[in-house]
Amino acid sequence: MAATREAVLEHWNQPSFWQRLTVADGLWALLVIAGSGYAYWFYQPYMDRYEVAIQFGATLALIGWGRYWPPARAFTLAVAALTVLALWRYGANYELRKSAFLLKYLLESQAAFMWMSTLYVLATVTYFVALFSRSEFIGKTAAALTWSATVMGMTGLLVRWRESYLLGADIGHIPVSNLYEVFVLFALITALLYLFYEDRHRTRAMGGFALLAISGAVAFLLWYAFGRQAYYIQPLIPALQSYWMKIHVPANFIGYGAFALAAMLGVAYLLRVGAEAHHPDGVLARVLPPAELLDDVMYKAIALGFAAFTIATILGALWAAEAWGGYWSWDPKETWALIVWLNYAAWLHLRLTKGWRGAPMAWWAVIGLFVTLFAFLGVNMFLSGLHSYGSL
Amino acid sequence: MNETTLCKPLRRRTLGWVLLEFFGSMNLAITLLVVVAIASVIGTVLQQNQSYPDYILKFGPFWFAAFNQIGLYDVYGTGWFIAILAFLILSTSVCLYQQAPGMLREMTRFRTSVQIDSLRGFHQQAEWWLPDHDSRTVQADITSAFRGFGYRWRIQDHGDHQVIAVMKGRYNRMGYLLTHAAVVTIGVGGLLDGNLWLKLKEWRGELAVETRDLSAREAPPISRLAPGAIPTFRGNVRLPEGSAANFVFLRVRDGFLVQELPFAIELKEFQVAYYDTGQPKSYTSEVLIHDQEYLGDQPLAATIRVNHPLVYRGYAIYQSDFGDGGSKLELKAWPLTTARAEPVAAKGEVGGVIKVGGPTAGALSLELDDFRLFNLLPEPNAQPGDRQFRNFGPSISFKLRDAVGAAREYLNYMAPVQIDGRWFYLSGVRAQPGAPFSYLHIPVDANNSPERFLRFNARLHDASGLRKLLALPAAGGDPDFQRDLNQVRLNLVELFAQGGFMAITEKAKAVVPAERLQEATALYLNLLRETLAEVFVAVLREEGVSVEQELGERENAFFNDALSALAARPAYGSPFYLQLTGFQQVEASGLQVTYSSGAVVVYAGFALLIVGVFLMFYTSFRRLWAWLAVEDGAVRLILAGTGNRRPAEFAREFAALQTALERRLGSPLSPPPSLSPADTLKEAH
Ligand code: HEM
């Protein structure tokens, strides 16, 4: 052989982490650092040292996220551009939201959430059309709609964050403080998780199902906004004035989002196996994603959800230790978080140690969504406890 | 995964073996996970640790006792619940005990003795037949490829063949150990912080829960815990401004215990700050810690806020709630059921009781429960969800208890409230705790006071005054008819003053035949209304209001509102209206003090859990083997491997490795293994 040992070695050696970094990666990191630095310079007077640490962590996470999953970069840049535009248009005048065209019809948080809602519902329909028509173009459109909806929603949240400061320096807070705001967060996170799996598994066949869960959330959001006038920015009650909220709530919603996604994939799985058994030549059996894929992604989503939920519950316990005098009080919300967690622990054990697959696990994932939904919503609606600020 | 099987059987079938087998079984573990989840639901559906009388009210005596028997009012502290938690911990420990040695062995040992057939059975495998190679260079090529992929390996010479055993991702197994060790650690820490210590002391007869209504000082020694008597507690104390305490109350079932502290907490000041919207912004206690032993004569000053506790000597002190610390109140009691129109002035203190000589037999006791400076409430006519709030100003709440012990609860606002453009003094009443208040709306007079209404009301109870007022004959009428009519009017007013409109309709039902009832009732009501208007005009005259012409719009509205209030008065139940005329607020801060020795253990468990879960999910344990033999001057190489997680990724990794080797060694014999997800998924376990 002509090749030298060295040449062969060089080929075999997988490039190290540092070698694999590209110029784009470097640019990305610089951009994130610059943006975060600007935000720090701007908001530093409002932050305590824990919040500075959280911002630092978030900056690293964003750099890592963009590196791990390149579409996240374009997403972040789009959100950042729109947010900066809105902030620039607002200046220091909150009342402009009612008069400035750009704000009133596009970027004011409420307007942005309406765009988000509309686009998600359109995306849901489009994904299903793509599924049945098997059209690549329509599929791409559906994905673009989902991305746009997510950009609008995320922009809305960031703008709302700023709006809360415009309302009063002492009122300013991260918009994850009530059911209305976290429902937006839920829709966004579920969409991002789905888009990630869509990208990694190179299939859009799961889209309609994932987006169905999001459309459900959107329906609730609209009812809550218009039926209950829930969209006002409210100042934080003392119990919520803590940096823990910034990490506890988002971590929780990664969990909820992942579980919701898993449940919807469970539904698709059951439809698929049902179709295969009863109408093997029917249209469903032809267009639905393969059962193995659904099963695999369902597992991945539950694993991710479980990991995030573990962190979220632990953060919640640490927060409780600081706010309520004990890391565990058997408060209904806490207890339901434990129930959700135990439920998925049991699911994971059955799958991993007993090797259970297929319909029973899919059913369980679907039921898991109801357990999760109760922890997320039912507790606030039906039970009273220390978490009562989230009540409807 | 084919290497580790669940909880391997031990050698002998002893009792210990049977127990280990039972507790380590996966079925038990999954069952317990689900059972704990289901049992936990109970305590979220039934509100925990409420007062026992509330439960009796809710369930009735029989079910109250039954539920109490199985501890439903404090589910998470009952023996049976703790027992299932303990079982889960035990089961996890046993599983860990059984698995750990195997996992550790797996992490450290290269499997250098493998059979060629089992390698050929792997999904990920490739075989080369290399006539013009020698085994040394092939081996060097393979190991350098392994190095490139970051594998660790060991070479074993078996004489006729060599095995290069490879491992990567040992941390995945570590993840299992950490996760399950974390569950045990958190469980043990949690149990340490639970109520076991109290239960133990109670069981040994060293401690008894006090169920009488005693102050901390009065509690007997058997209900007291010295500092350090138990390693963990969570207690509360309510401190009025300017007072101090060196104890907290532990609520246990329907009673309490007194936990003494090795220091005293003095509340200097309690403050509530508000946003511009009127919602509370912060609750702050300025405290001094007095601790002769540690601080000498110099107390430690500190500020405690929600989310910002003070940790002192391992005791954490939290802002938990607040209330009244004995505000001084100036009150006026206006009689409602007698002819007397002057109020009785009284002074009281929140938390105190005033004896009231009632007009009926037996004294009433007036229990002053609470004073509030602000009452931020939804707008009276707001749609649900409107989020419009108004500050209704200071209020007092009190109970009126009769000689038998039955009580009604009242809530009176100090300042008048505007509703539909008119102003009222509001007084709420309810006979059941927790029921919504129904409000008496007392219209406000020209002096911004309830006086006019109260004088009007008093006149209705003044039979002789009424007789005089109504006796004026109408000019030119029939005197007999006039007398009878006046008597009817007097009776109507008396009936109305006792029982409202209901009393009139009841009376009509009793005396008028059914066919004329409607007509007669209307007649009575009209007559009553006219009569009351006469009385009202007299009240106005007395006040000096000119009533020569028609009543003004304001007086008319007042009259209508007064009638509604009078009609509601009988249901109000109190013989007087208690007006708050002055106050000096004394606030009290509710502090929670905790001591938790299990927290360190639990937090350590948290750290283990997070690390463990991520290692378990996001690293994968991989083993590969290269089997090398020289046969007929050629080298036979078999490469095979398996990963315990993410089969698709492992398949890709294996393919990359194989490609790398192909460049050096040429194509393998067998076609590359299928990469379809169906295949790779099955292989994972
Ligand atoms: C609250 C209790 C427990 C929790 C939270 C927990 C958590 C977990 C998690 C998250 C996994 C990983 C599942 C996956 O990768 O998909 C796992 C795996 C496993 N668990 Fe548990 N577990 C608990 C109790 C137990 C008990 C009691 C047993 C023993 C009977 C057990 C035995 C196992 C085994 C054998 C595995 C598979 C390990 C492997 O080969 O990778 N676990 N556990």
GROMACS .gro file of N, CA and C in nm, chain A residues 255-347:
model
  279
  255GLY      N    1  -3.967   1.951   3.023
  255GLY     CA    2  -4.027   1.822   3.059
  255GLY      C    3  -4.168   1.808   3.005
  256TYR      N    4  -4.254   1.906   3.034
  256TYR     CA    5  -4.393   1.897   2.988
  256TYR      C    6  -4.399   1.886   2.836
  257GLY      N    7  -4.318   1.968   2.769
  257GLY     CA    8  -4.320   1.968   2.623
  257GLY      C    9  -4.280   1.832   2.568
  258ALA      N   10  -4.174   1.775   2.625
  258ALA     CA   11  -4.127   1.645   2.577
  258ALA      C   12  -4.231   1.537   2.602
  259PHE      N   13  -4.296   1.541   2.719
  259PHE     CA   14  -4.396   1.439   2.749
  259PHE      C   15  -4.516   1.454   2.654
  260ALA      N   16  -4.551   1.579   2.627
  260ALA     CA   17  -4.665   1.600   2.536
  260ALA      C   18  -4.631   1.546   2.398
  261LEU      N   19  -4.509   1.574   2.355
  261LEU     CA   20  -4.466   1.525   2.224
  261LEU      C   21  -4.470   1.371   2.221
  262ALA      N   22  -4.417   1.310   2.327
  262ALA     CA   23  -4.416   1.164   2.334
  262ALA      C   24  -4.558   1.110   2.325
  263ALA      N   25  -4.651   1.175   2.393
  263ALA     CA   26  -4.788   1.126   2.392
  263ALA      C   27  -4.847   1.134   2.251
  264MET      N   28  -4.819   1.245   2.181
  264MET     CA   29  -4.874   1.258   2.047
  264MET      C   30  -4.812   1.154   1.954
  265LEU      N   31  -4.685   1.124   1.973
  265LEU     CA   32  -4.623   1.019   1.893
  265LEU      C   33  -4.685   0.885   1.928
  266GLY      N   34  -4.723   0.871   2.056
  266GLY     CA   35  -4.793   0.750   2.098
  266GLY      C   36  -4.923   0.735   2.021
  267VAL      N   37  -4.994   0.845   2.006
  267VAL     CA   38  -5.120   0.842   1.930
  267VAL      C   39  -5.092   0.798   1.786
  268ALA      N   40  -4.991   0.861   1.726
  268ALA     CA   41  -4.956   0.825   1.588
  268ALA      C   42  -4.919   0.678   1.579
  269TYR      N   43  -4.846   0.631   1.680
  269TYR     CA   44  -4.804   0.490   1.682
  269TYR      C   45  -4.927   0.399   1.682
  270LEU      N   46  -5.022   0.432   1.772
  270LEU     CA   47  -5.140   0.347   1.784
  270LEU      C   48  -5.220   0.348   1.654
  271LEU      N   49  -5.230   0.463   1.593
  271LEU     CA   50  -5.301   0.471   1.464
  271LEU      C   51  -5.231   0.385   1.361
  272ARG      N   52  -5.100   0.395   1.361
  272ARG     CA   53  -5.022   0.321   1.262
  272ARG      C   54  -5.039   0.169   1.280
  273VAL      N   55  -5.020   0.122   1.403
  273VAL     CA   56  -5.035  -0.023   1.421
  273VAL      C   57  -5.176  -0.067   1.397
  274GLY      N   58  -5.272   0.020   1.439
  274GLY     CA   59  -5.411  -0.013   1.414
  274GLY      C   60  -5.438  -0.025   1.265
  275ALA      N   61  -5.386   0.072   1.190
  275ALA     CA   62  -5.408   0.071   1.046
  275ALA      C   63  -5.343  -0.051   0.982
  276GLU      N   64  -5.223  -0.084   1.030
  276GLU     CA   65  -5.154  -0.199   0.972
  276GLU      C   66  -5.232  -0.327   0.996
  277ALA      N   67  -5.293  -0.335   1.116
  277ALA     CA   68  -5.364  -0.458   1.150
  277ALA      C   69  -5.496  -0.468   1.076
  278HIS      N   70  -5.567  -0.355   1.063
  278HIS     CA   71  -5.702  -0.365   1.010
  278HIS      C   72  -5.711  -0.331   0.861
  279HIS      N   73  -5.636  -0.230   0.820
  279HIS     CA   74  -5.643  -0.193   0.678
  279HIS      C   75  -5.500  -0.181   0.624
  280PRO      N   76  -5.434  -0.292   0.609
  280PRO     CA   77  -5.292  -0.285   0.571
  280PRO      C   78  -5.271  -0.211   0.439
  281ASP      N   79  -5.374  -0.205   0.355
  281ASP     CA   80  -5.355  -0.135   0.228
  281ASP      C   81  -5.415   0.004   0.229
  282GLY      N   82  -5.469   0.041   0.345
  282GLY     CA   83  -5.536   0.170   0.355
  282GLY      C   84  -5.437   0.285   0.348
  283VAL      N   85  -5.496   0.404   0.340
  283VAL     CA   86  -5.413   0.521   0.321
  283VAL      C   87  -5.331   0.549   0.448
  284LEU      N   88  -5.393   0.523   0.565
  284LEU     CA   89  -5.321   0.550   0.690
  284LEU      C   90  -5.194   0.467   0.699
  285ALA      N   91  -5.207   0.340   0.668
  285ALA     CA   92  -5.091   0.251   0.678
  285ALA      C   93  -4.981   0.297   0.583
  286ARG      N   94  -5.023   0.365   0.477
  286ARG     CA   95  -4.923   0.410   0.380
  286ARG      C   96  -4.852   0.538   0.425
  287VAL      N   97  -4.932   0.634   0.479
  287VAL     CA   98  -4.871   0.765   0.502
  287VAL      C   99  -4.814   0.785   0.642
  288LEU      N  100  -4.867   0.712   0.739
  288LEU     CA  101  -4.819   0.737   0.875
  288LEU      C  102  -4.673   0.697   0.888
  289PRO      N  103  -4.600   0.764   0.977
  289PRO     CA  104  -4.458   0.730   0.993
  289PRO      C  105  -4.442   0.586   1.044
  290PRO      N  106  -4.331   0.523   1.012
  290PRO     CA  107  -4.313   0.383   1.054
  290PRO      C  108  -4.315   0.369   1.207
  291ALA      N  109  -4.371   0.258   1.251
  291ALA     CA  110  -4.389   0.237   1.395
  291ALA      C  111  -4.256   0.241   1.469
  292GLU      N  112  -4.150   0.186   1.408
  292GLU     CA  113  -4.020   0.181   1.478
  292GLU      C  114  -3.970   0.321   1.505
  293LEU      N  115  -3.987   0.407   1.406
  293LEU     CA  116  -3.941   0.545   1.421
  293LEU      C  117  -4.017   0.612   1.535
  294LEU      N  118  -4.151   0.595   1.533
  294LEU     CA  119  -4.233   0.659   1.635
  294LEU      C  120  -4.191   0.609   1.773
  295ASP      N  121  -4.171   0.478   1.782
  295ASP     CA  122  -4.134   0.418   1.909
  295ASP      C  123  -4.000   0.475   1.958
  296ASP      N  124  -3.908   0.488   1.864
  296ASP     CA  125  -3.775   0.537   1.898
  296ASP      C  126  -3.781   0.683   1.945
  297VAL      N  127  -3.850   0.766   1.869
  297VAL     CA  128  -3.855   0.908   1.906
  297VAL      C  129  -3.935   0.926   2.035
  298MET      N  130  -4.038   0.845   2.051
  298MET     CA  131  -4.116   0.851   2.173
  298MET      C  132  -4.025   0.823   2.294
  299TYR      N  133  -3.943   0.722   2.280
  299TYR     CA  134  -3.850   0.691   2.389
  299TYR      C  135  -3.755   0.807   2.413
  300LYS      N  136  -3.701   0.861   2.306
  300LYS     CA  137  -3.605   0.971   2.323
  300LYS      C  138  -3.672   1.090   2.390
  301ALA      N  139  -3.795   1.118   2.350
  301ALA     CA  140  -3.864   1.233   2.408
  301ALA      C  141  -3.890   1.210   2.556
  302ILE      N  142  -3.929   1.087   2.590
  302ILE     CA  143  -3.957   1.062   2.731
  302ILE      C  144  -3.828   1.067   2.812
  303ALA      N  145  -3.721   1.015   2.756
  303ALA     CA  146  -3.594   1.021   2.827
  303ALA      C  147  -3.552   1.166   2.851
  304LEU      N  148  -3.564   1.247   2.745
  304LEU     CA  149  -3.528   1.389   2.760
  304LEU      C  150  -3.620   1.456   2.861
  305GLY      N  151  -3.750   1.427   2.848
  305GLY     CA  152  -3.846   1.486   2.942
  305GLY      C  153  -3.814   1.445   3.084
  306PHE      N  154  -3.782   1.319   3.101
  306PHE     CA  155  -3.752   1.270   3.236
  306PHE      C  156  -3.631   1.341   3.293
  307ALA      N  157  -3.527   1.355   3.211
  307ALA     CA  158  -3.406   1.422   3.260
  307ALA      C  159  -3.437   1.568   3.296
  308ALA      N  160  -3.511   1.637   3.208
  308ALA     CA  161  -3.544   1.777   3.235
  308ALA      C  162  -3.633   1.788   3.358
  309PHE      N  163  -3.726   1.695   3.368
  309PHE     CA  164  -3.820   1.700   3.480
  309PHE      C  165  -3.749   1.672   3.611
  310THR      N  166  -3.649   1.584   3.605
  310THR     CA  167  -3.568   1.558   3.724
  310THR      C  168  -3.503   1.688   3.771
  311ILE      N  169  -3.440   1.756   3.677
  311ILE     CA  170  -3.374   1.882   3.712
  311ILE      C  171  -3.476   1.983   3.764
  312ALA      N  172  -3.588   1.993   3.693
  312ALA     CA  173  -3.689   2.092   3.731
  312ALA      C  174  -3.740   2.067   3.872
  313THR      N  175  -3.766   1.941   3.901
  313THR     CA  176  -3.821   1.909   4.033
  313THR      C  177  -3.717   1.938   4.142
  314ILE      N  178  -3.593   1.907   4.110
  314ILE     CA  179  -3.487   1.935   4.207
  314ILE      C  180  -3.474   2.086   4.228
  315LEU      N  181  -3.478   2.162   4.118
  315LEU     CA  182  -3.471   2.308   4.132
  315LEU      C  183  -3.591   2.358   4.213
  316GLY      N  184  -3.706   2.298   4.187
  316GLY     CA  185  -3.824   2.336   4.264
  316GLY      C  186  -3.805   2.309   4.411
  317ALA      N  187  -3.747   2.196   4.442
  317ALA     CA  188  -3.724   2.161   4.582
  317ALA      C  189  -3.626   2.260   4.645
  318LEU      N  190  -3.524   2.296   4.571
  318LEU     CA  191  -3.426   2.392   4.626
  318LEU      C  192  -3.493   2.528   4.647
  319TRP      N  193  -3.578   2.564   4.554
  319TRP     CA  194  -3.649   2.692   4.569
  319TRP      C  195  -3.742   2.687   4.691
  320ALA      N  196  -3.814   2.576   4.700
  320ALA     CA  197  -3.906   2.561   4.814
  320ALA      C  198  -3.829   2.574   4.945
  321ALA      N  199  -3.709   2.521   4.946
  321ALA     CA  200  -3.628   2.528   5.068
  321ALA      C  201  -3.598   2.673   5.102
  322GLU      N  202  -3.596   2.758   5.002
  322GLU     CA  203  -3.563   2.897   5.028
  322GLU      C  204  -3.689   2.980   5.053
  323ALA      N  205  -3.799   2.939   4.994
  323ALA     CA  206  -3.919   3.022   5.004
  323ALA      C  207  -4.017   2.973   5.109
  324TRP      N  208  -4.031   2.843   5.121
  324TRP     CA  209  -4.135   2.789   5.208
  324TRP      C  210  -4.081   2.722   5.334
  325GLY      N  211  -3.950   2.716   5.345
  325GLY     CA  212  -3.896   2.658   5.468
  325GLY      C  213  -3.875   2.509   5.463
  326GLY      N  214  -3.881   2.448   5.346
  326GLY     CA  215  -3.853   2.306   5.340
  326GLY      C  216  -3.847   2.262   5.197
  327TYR      N  217  -3.758   2.169   5.166
  327TYR     CA  218  -3.743   2.130   5.026
  327TYR      C  219  -3.861   2.045   4.980
  328TRP      N  220  -3.937   1.996   5.073
  328TRP     CA  221  -4.052   1.917   5.030
  328TRP      C  222  -4.165   1.938   5.128
  329SER      N  223  -4.279   1.985   5.080
  329SER     CA  224  -4.391   2.010   5.171
  329SER      C  225  -4.514   1.928   5.137
  330TRP      N  226  -4.503   1.839   5.040
  330TRP     CA  227  -4.618   1.763   4.992
  330TRP      C  228  -4.730   1.858   4.951
  331ASP      N  229  -4.694   1.970   4.899
  331ASP     CA  230  -4.790   2.061   4.838
  331ASP      C  231  -4.845   1.992   4.712
  332PRO      N  232  -4.972   2.013   4.678
  332PRO     CA  233  -5.028   1.938   4.565
  332PRO      C  234  -4.945   1.946   4.436
  333LYS      N  235  -4.892   2.063   4.406
  333LYS     CA  236  -4.816   2.075   4.282
  333LYS      C  237  -4.688   1.990   4.290
  334GLU      N  238  -4.621   2.001   4.402
  334GLU     CA  239  -4.501   1.920   4.423
  334GLU      C  240  -4.533   1.772   4.411
  335THR      N  241  -4.641   1.735   4.480
  335THR     CA  242  -4.676   1.594   4.483
  335THR      C  243  -4.709   1.544   4.343
  336TRP      N  244  -4.778   1.626   4.266
  336TRP     CA  245  -4.810   1.583   4.130
  336TRP      C  246  -4.686   1.577   4.043
  337ALA      N  247  -4.590   1.663   4.069
  337ALA     CA  248  -4.464   1.652   3.995
  337ALA      C  249  -4.399   1.518   4.026
  338LEU      N  250  -4.405   1.478   4.151
  338LEU     CA  251  -4.349   1.348   4.189
  338LEU      C  252  -4.424   1.235   4.119
  339ILE      N  253  -4.556   1.250   4.113
  339ILE     CA  254  -4.638   1.145   4.050
  339ILE      C  255  -4.598   1.131   3.902
  340VAL      N  256  -4.586   1.244   3.836
  340VAL     CA  257  -4.546   1.242   3.695
  340VAL      C  258  -4.410   1.174   3.681
  341TRP      N  259  -4.322   1.211   3.768
  341TRP     CA  260  -4.185   1.160   3.760
  341TRP      C  261  -4.182   1.009   3.782
  342LEU      N  262  -4.255   0.964   3.885
  342LEU     CA  263  -4.259   0.821   3.914
  342LEU      C  264  -4.321   0.745   3.798
  343ASN      N  265  -4.425   0.805   3.740
  343ASN     CA  266  -4.493   0.742   3.629
  343ASN      C  267  -4.396   0.716   3.514
  344TYR      N  268  -4.318   0.816   3.478
  344TYR     CA  269  -4.225   0.796   3.367
  344TYR      C  270  -4.107   0.709   3.407
  345ALA      N  271  -4.070   0.711   3.536
  345ALA     CA  272  -3.965   0.619   3.581
  345ALA      C  273  -4.012   0.476   3.557
  346ALA      N  274  -4.139   0.450   3.592
  346ALA     CA  275  -4.193   0.315   3.572
  346ALA      C  276  -4.192   0.282   3.422
  347TRP      N  277  -4.233   0.378   3.340
  347TRP     CA  278  -4.235   0.358   3.194
  347TRP      C  279  -4.096   0.320   3.144
   0.00000   0.00000   0.00000
